[in-house]
Tab-separated table of C-alpha atoms in Angstrom:
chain	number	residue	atom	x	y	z
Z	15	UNK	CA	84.063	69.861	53.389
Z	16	UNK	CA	87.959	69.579	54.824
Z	17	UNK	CA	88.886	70.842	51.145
Z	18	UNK	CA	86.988	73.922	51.395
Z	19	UNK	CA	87.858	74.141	54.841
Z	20	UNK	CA	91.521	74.573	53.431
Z	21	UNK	CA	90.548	76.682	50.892
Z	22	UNK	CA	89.073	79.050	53.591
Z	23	UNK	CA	92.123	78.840	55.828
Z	24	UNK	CA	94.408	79.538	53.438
Z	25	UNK	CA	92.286	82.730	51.828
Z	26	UNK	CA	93.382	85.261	54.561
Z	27	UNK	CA	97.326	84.474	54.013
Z	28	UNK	CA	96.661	84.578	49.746
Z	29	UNK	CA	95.165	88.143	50.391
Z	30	UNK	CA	98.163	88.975	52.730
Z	31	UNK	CA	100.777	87.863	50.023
Z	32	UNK	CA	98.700	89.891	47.284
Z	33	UNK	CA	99.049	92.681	49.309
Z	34	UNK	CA	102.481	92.636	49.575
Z	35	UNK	CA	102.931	92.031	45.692
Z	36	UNK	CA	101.149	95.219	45.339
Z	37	UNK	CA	102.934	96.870	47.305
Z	38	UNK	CA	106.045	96.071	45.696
Z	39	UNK	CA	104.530	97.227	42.576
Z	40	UNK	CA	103.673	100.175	43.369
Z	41	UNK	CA	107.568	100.741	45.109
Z	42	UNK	CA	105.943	101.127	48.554
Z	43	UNK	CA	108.004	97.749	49.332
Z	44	UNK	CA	111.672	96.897	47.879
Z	45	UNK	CA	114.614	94.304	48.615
Z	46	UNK	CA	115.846	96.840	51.368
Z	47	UNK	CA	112.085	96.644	53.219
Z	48	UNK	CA	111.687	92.853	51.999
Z	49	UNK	CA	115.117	92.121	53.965
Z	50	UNK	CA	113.860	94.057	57.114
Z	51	UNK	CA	110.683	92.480	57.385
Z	52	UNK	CA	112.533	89.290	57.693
Z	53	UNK	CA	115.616	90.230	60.214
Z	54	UNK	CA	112.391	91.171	62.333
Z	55	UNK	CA	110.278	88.169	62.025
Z	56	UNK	CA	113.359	85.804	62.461
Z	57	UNK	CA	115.115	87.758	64.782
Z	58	UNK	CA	112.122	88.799	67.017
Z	59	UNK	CA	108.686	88.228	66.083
Z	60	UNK	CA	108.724	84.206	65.912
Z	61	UNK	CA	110.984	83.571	68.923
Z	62	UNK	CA	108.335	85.661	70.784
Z	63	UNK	CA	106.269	83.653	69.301
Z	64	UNK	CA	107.943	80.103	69.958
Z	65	UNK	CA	108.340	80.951	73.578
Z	66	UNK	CA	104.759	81.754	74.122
Z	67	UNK	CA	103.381	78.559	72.062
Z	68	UNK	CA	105.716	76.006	74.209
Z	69	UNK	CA	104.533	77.414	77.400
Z	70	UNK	CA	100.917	77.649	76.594
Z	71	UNK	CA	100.437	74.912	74.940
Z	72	UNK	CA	103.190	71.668	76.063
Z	73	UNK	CA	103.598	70.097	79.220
Z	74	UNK	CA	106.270	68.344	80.798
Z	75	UNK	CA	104.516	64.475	79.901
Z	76	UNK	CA	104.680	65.922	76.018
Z	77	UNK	CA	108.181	66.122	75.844
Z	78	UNK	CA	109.369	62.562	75.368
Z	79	UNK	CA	106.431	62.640	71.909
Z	80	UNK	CA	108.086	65.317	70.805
Z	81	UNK	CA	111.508	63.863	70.588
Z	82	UNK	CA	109.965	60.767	68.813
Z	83	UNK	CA	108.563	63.506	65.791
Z	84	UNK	CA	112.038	65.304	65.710
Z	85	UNK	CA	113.409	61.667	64.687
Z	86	UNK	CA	110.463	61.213	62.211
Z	87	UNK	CA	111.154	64.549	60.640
Z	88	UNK	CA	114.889	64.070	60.085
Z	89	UNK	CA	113.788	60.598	58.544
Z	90	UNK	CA	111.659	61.823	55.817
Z	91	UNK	CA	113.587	64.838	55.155
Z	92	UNK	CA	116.443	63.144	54.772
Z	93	UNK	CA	115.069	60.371	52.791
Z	94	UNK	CA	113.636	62.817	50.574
Z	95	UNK	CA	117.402	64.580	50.133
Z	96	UNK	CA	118.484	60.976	48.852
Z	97	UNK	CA	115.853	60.387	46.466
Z	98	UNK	CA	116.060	64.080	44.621
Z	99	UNK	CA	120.522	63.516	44.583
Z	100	UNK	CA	119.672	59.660	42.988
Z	101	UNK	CA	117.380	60.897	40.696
Z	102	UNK	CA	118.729	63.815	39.358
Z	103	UNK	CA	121.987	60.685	38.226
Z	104	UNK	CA	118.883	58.795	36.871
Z	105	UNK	CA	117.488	61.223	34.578
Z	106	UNK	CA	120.600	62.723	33.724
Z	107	UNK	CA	119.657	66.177	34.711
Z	108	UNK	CA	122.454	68.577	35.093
Z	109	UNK	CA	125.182	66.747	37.657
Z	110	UNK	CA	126.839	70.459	38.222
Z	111	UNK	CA	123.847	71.319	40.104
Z	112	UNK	CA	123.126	68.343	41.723
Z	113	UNK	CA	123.186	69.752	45.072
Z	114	UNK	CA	121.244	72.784	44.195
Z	115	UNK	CA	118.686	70.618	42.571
Z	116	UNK	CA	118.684	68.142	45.706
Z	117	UNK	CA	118.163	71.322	48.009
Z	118	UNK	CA	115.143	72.848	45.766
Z	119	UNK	CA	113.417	69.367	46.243
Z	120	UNK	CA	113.645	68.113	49.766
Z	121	UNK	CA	113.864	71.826	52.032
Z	122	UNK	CA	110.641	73.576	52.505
Z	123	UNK	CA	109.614	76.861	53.649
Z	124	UNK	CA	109.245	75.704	57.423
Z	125	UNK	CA	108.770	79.294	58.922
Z	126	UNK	CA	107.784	81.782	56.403
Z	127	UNK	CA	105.125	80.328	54.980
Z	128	UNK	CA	104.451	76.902	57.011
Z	129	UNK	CA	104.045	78.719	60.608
Z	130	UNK	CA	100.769	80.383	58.758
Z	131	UNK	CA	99.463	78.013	56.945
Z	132	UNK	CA	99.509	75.538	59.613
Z	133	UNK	CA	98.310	78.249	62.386
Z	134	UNK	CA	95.250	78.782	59.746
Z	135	UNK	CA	94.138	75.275	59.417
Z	136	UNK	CA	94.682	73.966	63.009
Z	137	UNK	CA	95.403	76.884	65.544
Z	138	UNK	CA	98.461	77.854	67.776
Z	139	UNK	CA	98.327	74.013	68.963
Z	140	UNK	CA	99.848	73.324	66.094
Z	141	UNK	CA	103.193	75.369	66.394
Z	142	UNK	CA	105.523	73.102	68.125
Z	143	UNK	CA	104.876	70.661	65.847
Z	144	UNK	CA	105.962	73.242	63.024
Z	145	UNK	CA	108.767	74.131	64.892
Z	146	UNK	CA	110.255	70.415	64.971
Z	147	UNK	CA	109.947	70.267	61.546
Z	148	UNK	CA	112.010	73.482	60.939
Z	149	UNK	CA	114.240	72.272	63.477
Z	150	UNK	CA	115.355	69.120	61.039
Z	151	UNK	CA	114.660	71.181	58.037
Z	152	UNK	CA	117.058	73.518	59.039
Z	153	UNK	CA	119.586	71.068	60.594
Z	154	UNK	CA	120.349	68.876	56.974
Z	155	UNK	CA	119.953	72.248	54.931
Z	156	UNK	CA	122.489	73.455	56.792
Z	157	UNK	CA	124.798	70.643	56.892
Z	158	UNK	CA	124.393	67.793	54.093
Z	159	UNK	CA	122.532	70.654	51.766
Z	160	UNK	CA	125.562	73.692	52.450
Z	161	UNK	CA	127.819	70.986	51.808
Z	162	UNK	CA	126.504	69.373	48.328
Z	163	UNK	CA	125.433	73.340	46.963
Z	164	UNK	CA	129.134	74.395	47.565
Z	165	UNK	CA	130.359	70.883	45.614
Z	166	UNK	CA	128.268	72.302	42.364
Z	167	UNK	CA	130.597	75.253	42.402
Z	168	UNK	CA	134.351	74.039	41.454
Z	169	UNK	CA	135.504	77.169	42.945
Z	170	UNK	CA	133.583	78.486	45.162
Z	171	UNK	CA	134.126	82.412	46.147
Z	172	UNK	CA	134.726	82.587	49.782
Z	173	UNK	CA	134.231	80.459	52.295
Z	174	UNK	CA	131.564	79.075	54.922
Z	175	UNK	CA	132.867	78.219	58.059
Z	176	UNK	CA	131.269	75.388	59.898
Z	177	UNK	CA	130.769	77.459	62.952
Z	178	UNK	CA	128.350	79.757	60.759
Z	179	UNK	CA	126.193	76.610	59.993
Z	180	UNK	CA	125.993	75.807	63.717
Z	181	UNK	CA	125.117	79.217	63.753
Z	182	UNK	CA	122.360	79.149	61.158
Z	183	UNK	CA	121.021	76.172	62.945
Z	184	UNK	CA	120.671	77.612	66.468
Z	185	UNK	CA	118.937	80.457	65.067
Z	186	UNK	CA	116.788	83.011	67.664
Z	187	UNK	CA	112.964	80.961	67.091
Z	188	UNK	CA	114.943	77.430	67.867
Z	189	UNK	CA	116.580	79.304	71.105
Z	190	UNK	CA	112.846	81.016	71.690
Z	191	UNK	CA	111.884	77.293	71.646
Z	192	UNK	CA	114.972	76.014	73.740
Z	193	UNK	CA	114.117	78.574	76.476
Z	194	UNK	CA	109.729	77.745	76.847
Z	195	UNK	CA	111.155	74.053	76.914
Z	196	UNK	CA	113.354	74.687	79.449
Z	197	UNK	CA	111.025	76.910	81.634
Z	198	UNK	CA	108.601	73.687	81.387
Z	199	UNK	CA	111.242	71.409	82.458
Z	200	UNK	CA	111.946	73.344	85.479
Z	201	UNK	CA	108.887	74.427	86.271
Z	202	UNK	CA	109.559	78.132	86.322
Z	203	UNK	CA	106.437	80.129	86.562
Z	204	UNK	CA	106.436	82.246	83.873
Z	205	UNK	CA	104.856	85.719	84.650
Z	206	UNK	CA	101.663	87.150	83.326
Z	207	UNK	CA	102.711	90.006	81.956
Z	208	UNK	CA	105.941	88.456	79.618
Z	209	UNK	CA	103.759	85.827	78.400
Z	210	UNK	CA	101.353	88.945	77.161
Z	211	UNK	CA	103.968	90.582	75.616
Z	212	UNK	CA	105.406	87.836	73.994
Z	213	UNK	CA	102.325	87.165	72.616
Z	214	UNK	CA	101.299	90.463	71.268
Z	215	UNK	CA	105.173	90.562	69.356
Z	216	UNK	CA	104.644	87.189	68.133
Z	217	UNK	CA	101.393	88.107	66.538
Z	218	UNK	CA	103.433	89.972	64.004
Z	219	UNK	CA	104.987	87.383	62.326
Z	220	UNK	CA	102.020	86.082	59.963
Z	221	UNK	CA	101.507	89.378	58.336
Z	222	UNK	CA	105.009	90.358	57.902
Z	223	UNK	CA	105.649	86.721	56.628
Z	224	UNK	CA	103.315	86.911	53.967
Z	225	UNK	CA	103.870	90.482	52.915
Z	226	UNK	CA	107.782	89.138	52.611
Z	227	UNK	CA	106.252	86.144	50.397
Z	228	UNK	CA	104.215	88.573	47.969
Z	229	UNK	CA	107.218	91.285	47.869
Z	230	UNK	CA	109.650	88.114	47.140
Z	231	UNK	CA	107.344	86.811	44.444
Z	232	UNK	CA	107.131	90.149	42.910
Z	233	UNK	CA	110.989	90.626	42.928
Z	234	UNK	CA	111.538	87.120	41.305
Z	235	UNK	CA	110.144	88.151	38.033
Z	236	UNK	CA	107.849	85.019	36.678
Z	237	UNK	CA	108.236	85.829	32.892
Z	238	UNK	CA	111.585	84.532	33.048
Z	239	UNK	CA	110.579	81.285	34.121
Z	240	UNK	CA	111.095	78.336	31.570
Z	241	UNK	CA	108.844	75.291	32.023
Z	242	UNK	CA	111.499	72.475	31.508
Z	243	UNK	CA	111.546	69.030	32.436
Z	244	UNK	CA	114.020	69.697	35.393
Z	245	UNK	CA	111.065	72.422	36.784
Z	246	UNK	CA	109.020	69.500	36.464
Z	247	UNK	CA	110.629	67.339	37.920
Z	248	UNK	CA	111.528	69.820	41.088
Z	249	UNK	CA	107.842	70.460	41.028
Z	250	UNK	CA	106.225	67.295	41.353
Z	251	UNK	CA	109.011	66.213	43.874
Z	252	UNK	CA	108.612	68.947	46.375
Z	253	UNK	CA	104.676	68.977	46.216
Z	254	UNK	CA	103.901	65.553	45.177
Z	255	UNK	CA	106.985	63.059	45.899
Z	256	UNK	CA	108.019	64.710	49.063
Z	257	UNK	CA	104.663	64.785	50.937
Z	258	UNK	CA	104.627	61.076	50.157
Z	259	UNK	CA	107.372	60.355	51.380
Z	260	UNK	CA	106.888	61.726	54.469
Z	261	UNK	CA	103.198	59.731	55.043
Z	262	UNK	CA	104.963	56.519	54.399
Z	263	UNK	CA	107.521	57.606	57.494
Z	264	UNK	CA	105.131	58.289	59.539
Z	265	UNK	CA	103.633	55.208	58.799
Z	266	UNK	CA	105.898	53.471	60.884
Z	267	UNK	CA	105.355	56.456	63.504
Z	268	UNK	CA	102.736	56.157	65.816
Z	269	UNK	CA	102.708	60.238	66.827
Z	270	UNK	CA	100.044	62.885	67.742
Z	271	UNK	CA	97.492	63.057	64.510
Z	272	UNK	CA	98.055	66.141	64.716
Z	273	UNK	CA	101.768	66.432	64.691
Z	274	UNK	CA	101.498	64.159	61.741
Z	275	UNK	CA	99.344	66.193	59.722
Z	276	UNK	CA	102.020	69.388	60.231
Z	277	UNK	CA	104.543	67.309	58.950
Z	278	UNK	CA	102.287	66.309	55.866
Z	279	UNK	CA	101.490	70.113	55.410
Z	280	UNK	CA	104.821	71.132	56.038
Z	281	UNK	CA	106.683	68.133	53.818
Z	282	UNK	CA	104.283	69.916	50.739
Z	283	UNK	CA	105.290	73.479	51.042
Z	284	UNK	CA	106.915	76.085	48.808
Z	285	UNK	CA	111.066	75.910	48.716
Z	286	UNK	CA	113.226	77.449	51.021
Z	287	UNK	CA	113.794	80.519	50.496
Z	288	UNK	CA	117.866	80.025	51.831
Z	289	UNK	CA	118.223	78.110	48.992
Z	290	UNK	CA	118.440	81.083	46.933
Z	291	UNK	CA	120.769	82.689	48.993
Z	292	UNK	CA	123.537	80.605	49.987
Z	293	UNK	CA	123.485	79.695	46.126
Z	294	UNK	CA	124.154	83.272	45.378
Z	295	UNK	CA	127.078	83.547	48.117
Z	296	UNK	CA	128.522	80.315	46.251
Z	297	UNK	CA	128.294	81.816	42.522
Z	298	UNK	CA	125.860	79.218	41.672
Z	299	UNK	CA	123.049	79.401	40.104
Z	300	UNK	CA	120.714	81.952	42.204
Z	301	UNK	CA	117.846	82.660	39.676
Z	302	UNK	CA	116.713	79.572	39.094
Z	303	UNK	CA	116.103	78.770	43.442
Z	304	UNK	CA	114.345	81.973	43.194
Z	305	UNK	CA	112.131	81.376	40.761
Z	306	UNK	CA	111.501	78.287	41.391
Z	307	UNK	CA	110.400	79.901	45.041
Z	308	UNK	CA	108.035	81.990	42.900
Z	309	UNK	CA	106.668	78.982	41.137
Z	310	UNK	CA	106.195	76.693	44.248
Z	311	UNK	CA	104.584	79.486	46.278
Z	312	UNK	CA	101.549	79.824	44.011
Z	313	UNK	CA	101.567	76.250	43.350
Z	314	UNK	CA	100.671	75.501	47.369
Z	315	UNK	CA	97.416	77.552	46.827
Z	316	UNK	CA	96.467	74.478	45.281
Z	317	UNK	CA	98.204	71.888	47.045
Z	318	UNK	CA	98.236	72.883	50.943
Z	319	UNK	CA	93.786	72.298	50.892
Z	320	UNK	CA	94.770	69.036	48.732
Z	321	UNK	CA	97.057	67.795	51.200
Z	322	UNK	CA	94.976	69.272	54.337
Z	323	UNK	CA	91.944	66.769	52.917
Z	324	UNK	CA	94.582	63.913	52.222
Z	325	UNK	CA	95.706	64.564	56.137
Z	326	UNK	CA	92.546	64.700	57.021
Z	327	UNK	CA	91.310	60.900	55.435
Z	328	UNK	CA	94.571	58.994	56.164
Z	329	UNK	CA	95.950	60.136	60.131
């Protein structure tokens, strides 16, 4: 019953992303339209959205919980991060992408495609919890995963400054978040008719998410994907060993079932999509990421109702 339940939840966003592969096919959507869609969801859409979750749905006893599932987060993320660098020496997969490699199997898809799927299986509840997640996600892909992707590259093409990763980390949804924390803190009142309007702009981001998702699989192009044993290996780790690793943390946890089963959901999800990005700034290798994106996204079809069942027997 919880596995169809997942299967149901998830439905609405597959149709979403199918719509937005179609319209990519048929040109209506390109990487011009793709890249606007996300300046507006990261740069206004979810920090509407953020703002309006904290103040609706934390209060100020809340708080201290919250700090103890940042620390769990950064645990099993970070864990994770170590396990994918040690095994890619183990197996002897390629060492001048080590970091790459590392990045494509610990980071997940916090925002894009977690902040759906989790507000489709448990409600708007659930976004804080998503939020902390990103929060750590973003935090070590920023620092220990920038750091190891620009070591693959023996000379990399510009630079990064570290004041650009700070940047990256306080990005507009964590400062959306930083603000409805602090307005809880101080007890502002917030008025009626911001909290609408915040909520009516932070509506957007689902659809526009997923339509970004579909447009992004569609520009990856599938057919060049080669089914080797480091995609294996990247596969099973970020939906199998990863998700795992993160129950066992939490094991030693004793947070909000809830919160618990966000960070399982979120721990299983496809690869972040920055991945791809910052490996094309660094002249590494940006078509594998991408596909691999491609090839993670329609593998959590499957495994996000797995998972959501999993959740549901163990927490």
């Amino acid at each position: 019953m919880v596995f169809l339940k997942g299967i149901e939840s998830i439905l609405p966003i597959v149709f979403i992303i199918i719509l937005g592969y179609i319209l990519a096919m048929k040109k209506w959507l390109d990487e011009s339209t793709s890249e606007l869609f996300s300046k507006i969801v990261v740069r206004v859409s979810l920090p509407a959205l953020m703002f309006y979750t904290v103040i609706e749905n934390l209060q100020k006893n809340q708080l201290s919980h919250m700090v103890l599932g940042l620390i769990a987060a950064f645990l099993s993320i970070f864990t994770s991060y170590v396990i994918a660098y040690l095994s890619v020496i183990l197996f002897k997969l390629d060492r001048k992408k080590i970091g790459l490699f590392s990045a494509i199997f610990a980071f997940s898809n916090t925002i894009f495609v977690g902040l759906p799927v989790n507000q489709a299986l448990f409600g708007n509840k659930a976004v804080p919890y998503v939020l902390l997640y990103y929060v750590a996600n973003t935090t070590l892909f920023w620092t220990m995963g920038l750091y190891n992707i620009r070591r693959d590259v023996e000379n990399p093409q510009g630079n990064f400054p570290i004041y650009q990763a700070f940047k990256k980390i306080f990005s507009p949804p964590l400062l959306g978040y930083l603000v409805g924390i602090l307005f809880i803190l101080i007890g502002l009142k917030t008025p009626q008719f911001i909290i609408d309007t915040a909520k009516y702009i932070g509506q957007l981001t689902t659809p526009l998410s997923m339509i970004f998702i579909g447009t992004s699989i569609y520009l990856a192009d599938l057919e060049d994907f080669k089914f080797d044993s480091t995609a294996s290996f990247l596969l099973i780790g970020r939906s199998i060993i990863t998700p795992l690793i993160t129950m066992l943390v939490l094991h030693f946890f004793k947070l909000n079932i809830l919160m618990e089963k966000v960070f399982v959901i979120q721990s299983a999800l496809p690869v972040m999509t920055q991945i791809a990005i910052v490996a094309h700034a660094y002249n590494s290798d940006q078509k594998y990421p991408s596909i691999m994106i491609a090839a993670t996204n329609l593998l959590s079809l499957l495994i996000v109702p797995i998972y959501m069942y999993i959740a549901s027997v163990v927490f």
